[in-house]
GROMACS .gro file of C-alpha atoms in nm:
model
  386
    1MET     CA    1   0.000   0.000   0.000
    2THR     CA    2   0.139   0.341  -0.086
    3SER     CA    3   0.087   0.650   0.120
    4THR     CA    4   0.099   1.026   0.130
    5SER     CA    5   0.365   1.267   0.240
    6SER     CA    6   0.357   1.610   0.392
    7SER     CA    7   0.676   1.727   0.227
    8THR     CA    8   0.690   2.031   0.000
    9SER     CA    9   0.963   2.120  -0.244
   10SER     CA   10   1.057   2.441  -0.416
   11LEU     CA   11   1.159   2.401  -0.780
   12SER     CA   12   1.294   2.692  -0.975
   13SER     CA   13   1.142   2.528  -1.277
   14THR     CA   14   0.848   2.297  -1.192
   15SER     CA   15   0.492   2.245  -1.302
   16SER     CA   16   0.118   2.245  -1.236
   17LEU     CA   17  -0.153   1.965  -1.197
   18SER     CA   18  -0.427   1.985  -1.441
   19SER     CA   19  -0.607   1.677  -1.352
   20THR     CA   20  -0.584   1.416  -1.082
   21SER     CA   21  -0.778   1.108  -0.992
   22SER     CA   22  -0.820   0.937  -0.661
   23LEU     CA   23  -0.651   0.617  -0.553
   24SER     CA   24  -0.790   0.509  -0.222
   25SER     CA   25  -0.516   0.251  -0.182
   26THR     CA   26  -0.233   0.500  -0.221
   27PRO     CA   27  -0.189   0.767   0.047
   28SER     CA   28  -0.026   1.110  -0.006
   29LEU     CA   29   0.290   1.329   0.024
   30SER     CA   30   0.318   1.679   0.165
   31SER     CA   31   0.694   1.706   0.117
   32THR     CA   32   0.854   1.991  -0.078
   33SER     CA   33   1.179   1.972  -0.276
   34SER     CA   34   1.384   2.205  -0.494
   35LEU     CA   35   1.512   2.200  -0.851
   36SER     CA   36   1.688   2.468  -1.043
   37SER     CA   37   1.757   2.510  -1.411
   38THR     CA   38   1.992   2.750  -1.584
   39SER     CA   39   1.878   2.692  -1.940
   40SER     CA   40   1.700   2.980  -2.105
   41LEU     CA   41   1.529   3.083  -2.426
   42SER     CA   42   1.564   3.408  -2.613
   43SER     CA   43   1.255   3.619  -2.569
   44THR     CA   44   1.247   3.678  -2.942
   45SER     CA   45   1.263   3.314  -3.047
   46SER     CA   46   0.975   3.157  -3.237
   47LEU     CA   47   0.852   2.814  -3.341
   48SER     CA   48   0.818   2.762  -3.711
   49SER     CA   49   0.576   2.473  -3.667
   50THR     CA   50   0.341   2.666  -3.439
   51PRO     CA   51   0.303   3.028  -3.554
   52SER     CA   52   0.235   3.285  -3.287
   53LEU     CA   53  -0.107   3.431  -3.230
   54SER     CA   54  -0.196   3.787  -3.304
   55SER     CA   55  -0.275   3.982  -2.989
   56THR     CA   56  -0.580   4.116  -3.165
   57SER     CA   57  -0.744   3.780  -3.227
   58SER     CA   58  -1.097   3.775  -3.093
   59LEU     CA   59  -1.331   3.529  -2.931
   60SER     CA   60  -1.680   3.498  -3.067
   61SER     CA   61  -1.797   3.219  -2.838
   62THR     CA   62  -1.705   3.369  -2.500
   63SER     CA   63  -1.808   3.729  -2.524
   64SER     CA   64  -1.810   3.920  -2.199
   65LEU     CA   65  -2.107   3.874  -1.969
   66SER     CA   66  -2.226   4.145  -1.738
   67SER     CA   67  -2.360   4.053  -1.396
   68THR     CA   68  -2.705   4.146  -1.519
   69SER     CA   69  -2.695   3.940  -1.839
   70SER     CA   70  -2.994   3.715  -1.902
   71THR     CA   71  -2.954   3.340  -1.877
   72THR     CA   72  -3.186   3.314  -2.176
   73ALA     CA   73  -2.924   3.464  -2.410
   74GLU     CA   74  -2.791   3.239  -2.686
   75LEU     CA   75  -2.539   2.994  -2.544
   76PRO     CA   76  -2.187   2.960  -2.680
   77LYS     CA   77  -2.123   2.624  -2.841
   78TRP     CA   78  -1.852   2.360  -2.848
   79THR     CA   79  -1.690   2.285  -3.183
   80ALA     CA   80  -1.462   1.997  -3.270
   81THR     CA   81  -1.102   2.084  -3.351
   82GLY     CA   82  -0.817   1.865  -3.471
   83SER     CA   83  -0.777   1.533  -3.291
   84LEU     CA   84  -0.469   1.444  -3.089
   85ASN     CA   85  -0.221   1.199  -3.239
   86ASP     CA   86  -0.246   0.980  -2.927
   87ALA     CA   87  -0.550   0.913  -2.709
   88ARG     CA   88  -0.461   1.007  -2.351
   89HIS     CA   89  -0.587   1.111  -2.010
   90LEU     CA   90  -0.410   1.231  -1.693
   91HIS     CA   91  -0.176   1.429  -1.920
   92THR     CA   92  -0.071   1.795  -1.891
   93ALA     CA   93  -0.129   2.100  -2.110
   94SER     CA   94   0.102   2.404  -2.114
   95THR     CA   95   0.070   2.729  -2.310
   96LEU     CA   96   0.394   2.831  -2.482
   97ALA     CA   97   0.513   3.186  -2.548
   98ASN     CA   98   0.396   3.175  -2.911
   99GLY     CA   99   0.043   3.071  -2.813
  100SER     CA  100   0.070   2.704  -2.904
  101VAL     CA  101  -0.026   2.437  -2.648
  102LEU     CA  102   0.206   2.154  -2.546
  103ILE     CA  103   0.039   1.827  -2.442
  104ALA     CA  104   0.265   1.577  -2.264
  105GLY     CA  105   0.241   1.224  -2.130
  106GLY     CA  106  -0.061   1.055  -1.977
  107TRP     CA  107  -0.206   0.704  -2.004
  108ASN     CA  108  -0.384   0.549  -2.303
  109GLY     CA  109  -0.509   0.233  -2.134
  110VAL     CA  110  -0.206   0.032  -2.243
  111ILE     CA  111   0.114   0.228  -2.173
  112TYR     CA  112   0.237   0.533  -1.986
  113LEU     CA  113   0.304   0.779  -2.264
  114THR     CA  114   0.631   0.955  -2.342
  115SER     CA  115   0.478   1.127  -2.644
  116ALA     CA  116   0.417   1.500  -2.665
  117GLU     CA  117   0.238   1.711  -2.925
  118LEU     CA  118   0.173   2.075  -3.010
  119TYR     CA  119  -0.160   2.241  -3.091
  120ASN     CA  120  -0.159   2.535  -3.331
  121PRO     CA  121  -0.463   2.755  -3.255
  122LEU     CA  122  -0.438   2.925  -3.595
  123THR     CA  123  -0.480   2.602  -3.792
  124GLY     CA  124  -0.652   2.381  -3.533
  125THR     CA  125  -0.400   2.105  -3.598
  126TRP     CA  126  -0.162   1.894  -3.387
  127THR     CA  127   0.198   1.807  -3.467
  128THR     CA  128   0.416   1.564  -3.277
  129THR     CA  129   0.725   1.694  -3.103
  130GLY     CA  130   1.008   1.523  -2.914
  131ASN     CA  131   0.921   1.244  -2.671
  132MET     CA  132   0.983   1.280  -2.300
  133ASN     CA  133   1.257   1.062  -2.152
  134ALA     CA  134   1.013   0.889  -1.915
  135GLY     CA  135   0.650   0.794  -1.964
  136ARG     CA  136   0.432   0.944  -1.691
  137GLN     CA  137   0.080   1.028  -1.574
  138TYR     CA  138  -0.037   1.234  -1.272
  139HIS     CA  139   0.264   1.462  -1.329
  140THR     CA  140   0.276   1.842  -1.336
  141ALA     CA  141   0.390   2.080  -1.610
  142THR     CA  142   0.487   2.446  -1.567
  143THR     CA  143   0.583   2.703  -1.829
  144LEU     CA  144   0.884   2.891  -1.692
  145ALA     CA  145   0.971   3.257  -1.740
  146ASN     CA  146   1.245   3.158  -1.986
  147GLY     CA  147   0.994   2.975  -2.206
  148LEU     CA  148   1.098   2.622  -2.114
  149VAL     CA  149   0.840   2.378  -1.977
  150LEU     CA  150   0.922   2.185  -1.659
  151VAL     CA  151   0.757   1.845  -1.610
  152ALA     CA  152   0.799   1.688  -1.266
  153GLY     CA  153   0.715   1.360  -1.096
  154GLY     CA  154   0.420   1.140  -1.180
  155GLN     CA  155   0.366   0.768  -1.207
  156ASN     CA  156   0.460   0.494  -1.451
  157ASN     CA  157   0.548   0.146  -1.330
  158GLY     CA  158   0.669   0.319  -1.015
  159TYR     CA  159   0.649   0.665  -0.859
  160LEU     CA  160   0.888   0.925  -0.998
  161THR     CA  161   1.134   1.182  -0.866
  162SER     CA  162   1.256   1.269  -1.214
  163ALA     CA  163   1.198   1.604  -1.383
  164GLU     CA  164   1.266   1.717  -1.737
  165LEU     CA  165   1.267   2.036  -1.940
  166TYR     CA  166   1.114   2.092  -2.284
  167ASN     CA  167   1.283   2.342  -2.515
  168PRO     CA  168   1.031   2.479  -2.769
  169LEU     CA  169   1.312   2.591  -3.001
  170THR     CA  170   1.453   2.242  -3.046
  171GLY     CA  171   1.154   2.026  -2.954
  172ILE     CA  172   1.383   1.826  -2.725
  173TRP     CA  173   1.337   1.713  -2.362
  174THR     CA  174   1.637   1.697  -2.128
  175TYR     CA  175   1.654   1.572  -1.771
  176THR     CA  176   1.705   1.830  -1.498
  177GLY     CA  177   1.763   1.778  -1.124
  178SER     CA  178   1.540   1.519  -0.958
  179MET     CA  179   1.304   1.600  -0.675
  180ASN     CA  180   1.391   1.484  -0.323
  181PHE     CA  181   1.076   1.273  -0.295
  182VAL     CA  182   0.879   1.054  -0.532
  183ARG     CA  183   0.531   1.195  -0.586
  184TYR     CA  184   0.224   1.196  -0.808
  185SER     CA  185  -0.112   1.374  -0.783
  186HIS     CA  186   0.083   1.666  -0.639
  187THR     CA  187   0.056   2.035  -0.728
  188ALA     CA  188   0.311   2.278  -0.868
  189SER     CA  189   0.286   2.656  -0.836
  190MET     CA  190   0.501   2.922  -1.001
  191LEU     CA  191   0.632   3.173  -0.746
  192ALA     CA  192   0.703   3.540  -0.813
  193ASN     CA  193   1.080   3.480  -0.800
  194GLY     CA  194   1.061   3.220  -1.078
  195SER     CA  195   1.088   2.917  -0.852
  196VAL     CA  196   0.825   2.644  -0.863
  197LEU     CA  197   0.671   2.509  -0.543
  198VAL     CA  198   0.577   2.141  -0.555
  199ALA     CA  199   0.355   2.025  -0.269
  200GLY     CA  200   0.200   1.701  -0.152
  201GLY     CA  201   0.105   1.404  -0.362
  202TYR     CA  202   0.112   1.028  -0.322
  203ASN     CA  203   0.437   0.842  -0.251
  204GLY     CA  204   0.539   0.531  -0.067
  205SER     CA  205   0.574   0.644   0.294
  206LEU     CA  206   0.320   0.696   0.571
  207ASN     CA  207   0.328   1.063   0.663
  208ALA     CA  208   0.051   1.305   0.752
  209ALA     CA  209  -0.013   1.466   0.419
  210ARG     CA  210  -0.246   1.531   0.129
  211ALA     CA  211  -0.293   1.450  -0.238
  212VAL     CA  212  -0.558   1.533  -0.502
  213HIS     CA  213  -0.573   1.878  -0.341
  214THR     CA  214  -0.560   2.220  -0.506
  215ALA     CA  215  -0.299   2.498  -0.492
  216SER     CA  216  -0.396   2.858  -0.573
  217THR     CA  217  -0.174   3.165  -0.601
  218LEU     CA  218  -0.309   3.460  -0.402
  219VAL     CA  219  -0.267   3.824  -0.500
  220ASN     CA  220   0.008   3.867  -0.238
  221GLY     CA  221   0.207   3.575  -0.382
  222SER     CA  222   0.118   3.324  -0.110
  223ILE     CA  223   0.004   2.974  -0.210
  224LEU     CA  224  -0.325   2.842  -0.071
  225VAL     CA  225  -0.340   2.461  -0.051
  226ALA     CA  226  -0.689   2.325   0.017
  227GLY     CA  227  -0.849   1.989   0.087
  228GLY     CA  228  -0.742   1.659  -0.061
  229GLN     CA  229  -0.704   1.310   0.079
  230ASN     CA  230  -0.448   1.193   0.334
  231SER     CA  231  -0.247   0.874   0.387
  232VAL     CA  232  -0.538   0.687   0.545
  233SER     CA  233  -0.779   0.796   0.269
  234ALA     CA  234  -0.953   1.049   0.493
  235TYR     CA  235  -1.110   1.349   0.318
  236LEU     CA  236  -0.971   1.685   0.427
  237ASP     CA  237  -1.124   2.026   0.496
  238SER     CA  238  -0.794   2.167   0.623
  239VAL     CA  239  -0.619   2.452   0.441
  240GLU     CA  240  -0.263   2.586   0.458
  241LEU     CA  241  -0.079   2.894   0.334
  242TYR     CA  242   0.278   2.895   0.204
  243ASN     CA  243   0.477   3.217   0.243
  244PRO     CA  244   0.748   3.230  -0.028
  245THR     CA  245   0.941   3.499   0.161
  246THR     CA  246   0.986   3.294   0.477
  247GLY     CA  247   0.947   2.947   0.327
  248THR     CA  248   0.698   2.854   0.597
  249TRP     CA  249   0.348   2.703   0.610
  250THR     CA  250   0.068   2.827   0.836
  251ILE     CA  251  -0.279   2.687   0.900
  252THR     CA  252  -0.568   2.906   0.786
  253GLY     CA  253  -0.946   2.865   0.810
  254SER     CA  254  -1.087   2.523   0.722
  255MET     CA  255  -1.337   2.476   0.442
  256ASN     CA  256  -1.700   2.413   0.532
  257VAL     CA  257  -1.693   2.078   0.350
  258GLU     CA  258  -1.424   1.811   0.324
  259ARG     CA  259  -1.337   1.745  -0.040
  260TYR     CA  260  -1.080   1.610  -0.285
  261GLY     CA  261  -1.065   1.602  -0.664
  262HIS     CA  262  -1.223   1.950  -0.664
  263ALA     CA  263  -1.120   2.258  -0.862
  264ALA     CA  264  -0.999   2.596  -0.733
  265SER     CA  265  -0.986   2.935  -0.908
  266THR     CA  266  -0.850   3.272  -0.793
  267LEU     CA  267  -1.111   3.537  -0.872
  268THR     CA  268  -1.044   3.893  -0.987
  269ASN     CA  269  -1.131   4.027  -0.639
  270GLY     CA  270  -0.860   3.808  -0.483
  271SER     CA  271  -1.087   3.547  -0.326
  272VAL     CA  272  -1.056   3.177  -0.414
  273LEU     CA  273  -1.349   2.970  -0.541
  274VAL     CA  274  -1.348   2.598  -0.462
  275ALA     CA  275  -1.608   2.392  -0.647
  276SER     CA  276  -1.745   2.039  -0.614
  277GLY     CA  277  -1.523   1.734  -0.556
  278GLN     CA  278  -1.591   1.423  -0.353
  279ASN     CA  279  -1.604   1.306   0.007
  280ASN     CA  280  -1.850   1.031   0.097
  281GLY     CA  281  -2.041   1.132  -0.216
  282TYR     CA  282  -2.004   1.361  -0.516
  283LEU     CA  283  -2.054   1.729  -0.431
  284THR     CA  284  -2.240   2.025  -0.580
  285SER     CA  285  -2.126   2.264  -0.307
  286ALA     CA  286  -1.892   2.558  -0.366
  287GLU     CA  287  -1.726   2.801  -0.127
  288LEU     CA  288  -1.514   3.115  -0.126
  289TYR     CA  289  -1.194   3.189   0.068
  290ASN     CA  290  -1.137   3.547   0.181
  291PRO     CA  291  -0.761   3.612   0.216
  292SER     CA  292  -0.825   3.918   0.433
  293THR     CA  293  -1.009   3.721   0.703
  294GLY     CA  294  -0.885   3.367   0.642
  295ASN     CA  295  -1.245   3.246   0.642
  296TRP     CA  296  -1.459   3.044   0.400
  297THR     CA  297  -1.819   3.126   0.308
  298THR     CA  298  -2.056   2.917   0.101
  299THR     CA  299  -2.165   3.037  -0.241
  300GLY     CA  300  -2.420   2.900  -0.488
  301ASN     CA  301  -2.427   2.526  -0.549
  302MET     CA  302  -2.343   2.381  -0.888
  303ASN     CA  303  -2.627   2.223  -1.082
  304VAL     CA  304  -2.447   1.889  -1.125
  305SER     CA  305  -2.227   1.709  -0.871
  306ARG     CA  306  -1.883   1.629  -1.010
  307GLN     CA  307  -1.520   1.541  -0.944
  308LEU     CA  308  -1.208   1.538  -1.165
  309HIS     CA  309  -1.336   1.833  -1.367
  310THR     CA  310  -1.152   2.144  -1.486
  311ALA     CA  311  -1.209   2.513  -1.406
  312SER     CA  312  -1.098   2.792  -1.641
  313THR     CA  313  -1.109   3.167  -1.578
  314PHE     CA  314  -1.229   3.402  -1.853
  315ALA     CA  315  -1.106   3.761  -1.888
  316ASN     CA  316  -1.448   3.882  -1.770
  317GLY     CA  317  -1.402   3.696  -1.440
  318PHE     CA  318  -1.649   3.414  -1.508
  319ILE     CA  319  -1.539   3.057  -1.428
  320LEU     CA  320  -1.607   2.774  -1.674
  321VAL     CA  321  -1.630   2.427  -1.515
  322VAL     CA  322  -1.610   2.142  -1.764
  323GLY     CA  323  -1.686   1.770  -1.744
  324GLY     CA  324  -1.569   1.538  -1.468
  325GLN     CA  325  -1.747   1.239  -1.324
  326SER     CA  326  -2.056   1.195  -1.105
  327SER     CA  327  -1.976   0.828  -1.044
  328VAL     CA  328  -1.695   0.593  -1.140
  329SER     CA  329  -1.895   0.479  -1.441
  330ASN     CA  330  -2.045   0.817  -1.541
  331SER     CA  331  -1.825   1.076  -1.711
  332LEU     CA  332  -1.996   1.410  -1.769
  333SER     CA  333  -2.057   1.628  -2.074
  334SER     CA  334  -2.220   1.902  -1.865
  335VAL     CA  335  -2.062   2.247  -1.839
  336GLU     CA  336  -2.142   2.535  -1.603
  337LEU     CA  337  -2.050   2.903  -1.568
  338TYR     CA  338  -1.999   3.076  -1.231
  339ASN     CA  339  -2.084   3.446  -1.208
  340PRO     CA  340  -1.879   3.602  -0.923
  341SER     CA  341  -2.109   3.907  -0.911
  342THR     CA  342  -2.417   3.700  -0.827
  343GLY     CA  343  -2.257   3.388  -0.677
  344THR     CA  344  -2.467   3.169  -0.907
  345TRP     CA  345  -2.405   2.891  -1.158
  346THR     CA  346  -2.577   2.857  -1.495
  347THR     CA  347  -2.560   2.563  -1.732
  348THR     CA  348  -2.411   2.626  -2.074
  349ALA     CA  349  -2.364   2.411  -2.384
  350ASN     CA  350  -2.263   2.050  -2.322
  351LEU     CA  351  -1.936   1.906  -2.447
  352ILE     CA  352  -1.952   1.705  -2.767
  353ASN     CA  353  -1.788   1.418  -2.577
  354ALA     CA  354  -1.826   1.341  -2.206
  355ARG     CA  355  -1.486   1.332  -2.038
  356ARG     CA  356  -1.293   1.336  -1.712
  357CYS     CA  357  -0.921   1.363  -1.633
  358HIS     CA  358  -0.890   1.590  -1.938
  359THR     CA  359  -0.718   1.928  -1.969
  360ALA     CA  360  -0.869   2.272  -2.035
  361THR     CA  361  -0.657   2.563  -2.157
  362VAL     CA  362  -0.762   2.925  -2.214
  363LEU     CA  363  -0.605   3.027  -2.546
  364PRO     CA  364  -0.475   3.378  -2.622
  365ASN     CA  365  -0.787   3.439  -2.834
  366GLY     CA  366  -1.010   3.368  -2.532
  367LYS     CA  367  -1.141   3.029  -2.643
  368VAL     CA  368  -1.105   2.723  -2.420
  369LEU     CA  369  -0.933   2.415  -2.561
  370VAL     CA  370  -1.033   2.084  -2.400
  371THR     CA  371  -0.823   1.777  -2.482
  372GLY     CA  372  -0.833   1.405  -2.424
  373GLY     CA  373  -0.965   1.243  -2.108
  374TYR     CA  374  -1.168   0.931  -2.036
  375ASN     CA  375  -1.540   0.881  -2.101
  376GLY     CA  376  -1.587   0.575  -1.880
  377VAL     CA  377  -1.524   0.334  -2.168
  378SER     CA  378  -1.252   0.478  -2.392
  379TYR     CA  379  -0.947   0.701  -2.365
  380LEU     CA  380  -1.009   1.000  -2.588
  381ILE     CA  381  -0.819   1.138  -2.886
  382SER     CA  382  -1.069   1.418  -2.947
  383ALA     CA  383  -1.034   1.789  -2.871
  384GLU     CA  384  -1.293   2.065  -2.873
  385LEU     CA  385  -1.320   2.443  -2.841
  386TYR     CA  386  -1.564   2.660  -2.643
   0.00000   0.00000   0.00000
């Protein structure tokens, strides 16, 4: 039986968890470790295979909503875009400096994938790029200030400490320093100084810890880690704050509901929205963290209970929650929008394909790209745009 750790590590080049799934038999890690990387990219470099996006490109499907807009207005729609080259779930998605999206790793039902591919938003097509050195799922991926992408940890036939860097100019992955602890289903957060904080996850030792939690960057640069599951598979309502200046963790107000496999979004007013997840059942509840008081207050419930979904923030402040599962056998196509002004959720157009453990990326043109995932029967190769 594997377990969770409470260690945390600071990486000057690590990554973020887009999707995680629960393993009740494998407890979690709260350890933190540090990696640094000296490689850099010229700020003027470009990718010939993935042309950059014009800053004036516009979004027709996600036009701004005012807090008084009517829910009877015409709904945006999902449209199919180019399919991935490999079906996958539990992968990562990272936006590169030129606007293309890098998809890396995951699981296709047969093997842990080393493959990576690039999405060009201008053409809606995917091209393969260099393979990672290690196949992995449940890893994190972070785009660094120098343009490189740092992938850290994850799982293949074992649990990983390894980390590697992707260079968009060459399309090549190279190993960088390993983490101090094996971990998967962890989080990775970019700090203001360019370091990456990796926290929690599952490993192989019994420590008080958490995995399948969320990590949100507050306006003041602190990292808010909320909920998750610990080494004895207990669901957590506890919340901690990491101070990058002192390198210390402090306890802050607990959530009103224990949850893991939820989603968290930092709102434009600085508060943090946590939505859905699972404890003894699948949740519709949502709550808001106030950094000024350290307290949580409930907000409007979602219309559909879900876990292992994604949450994306639009420029107008609305939050788009996509897919997930409402039971082990039921992946969701339902999609909802949260209006921070009213604290309410409204349903919007369903996905073309139900999916969980997918990724969702806000493109420079304002559209949301959803890729891969699992529909309860098959691992998905499809991608769609909202």
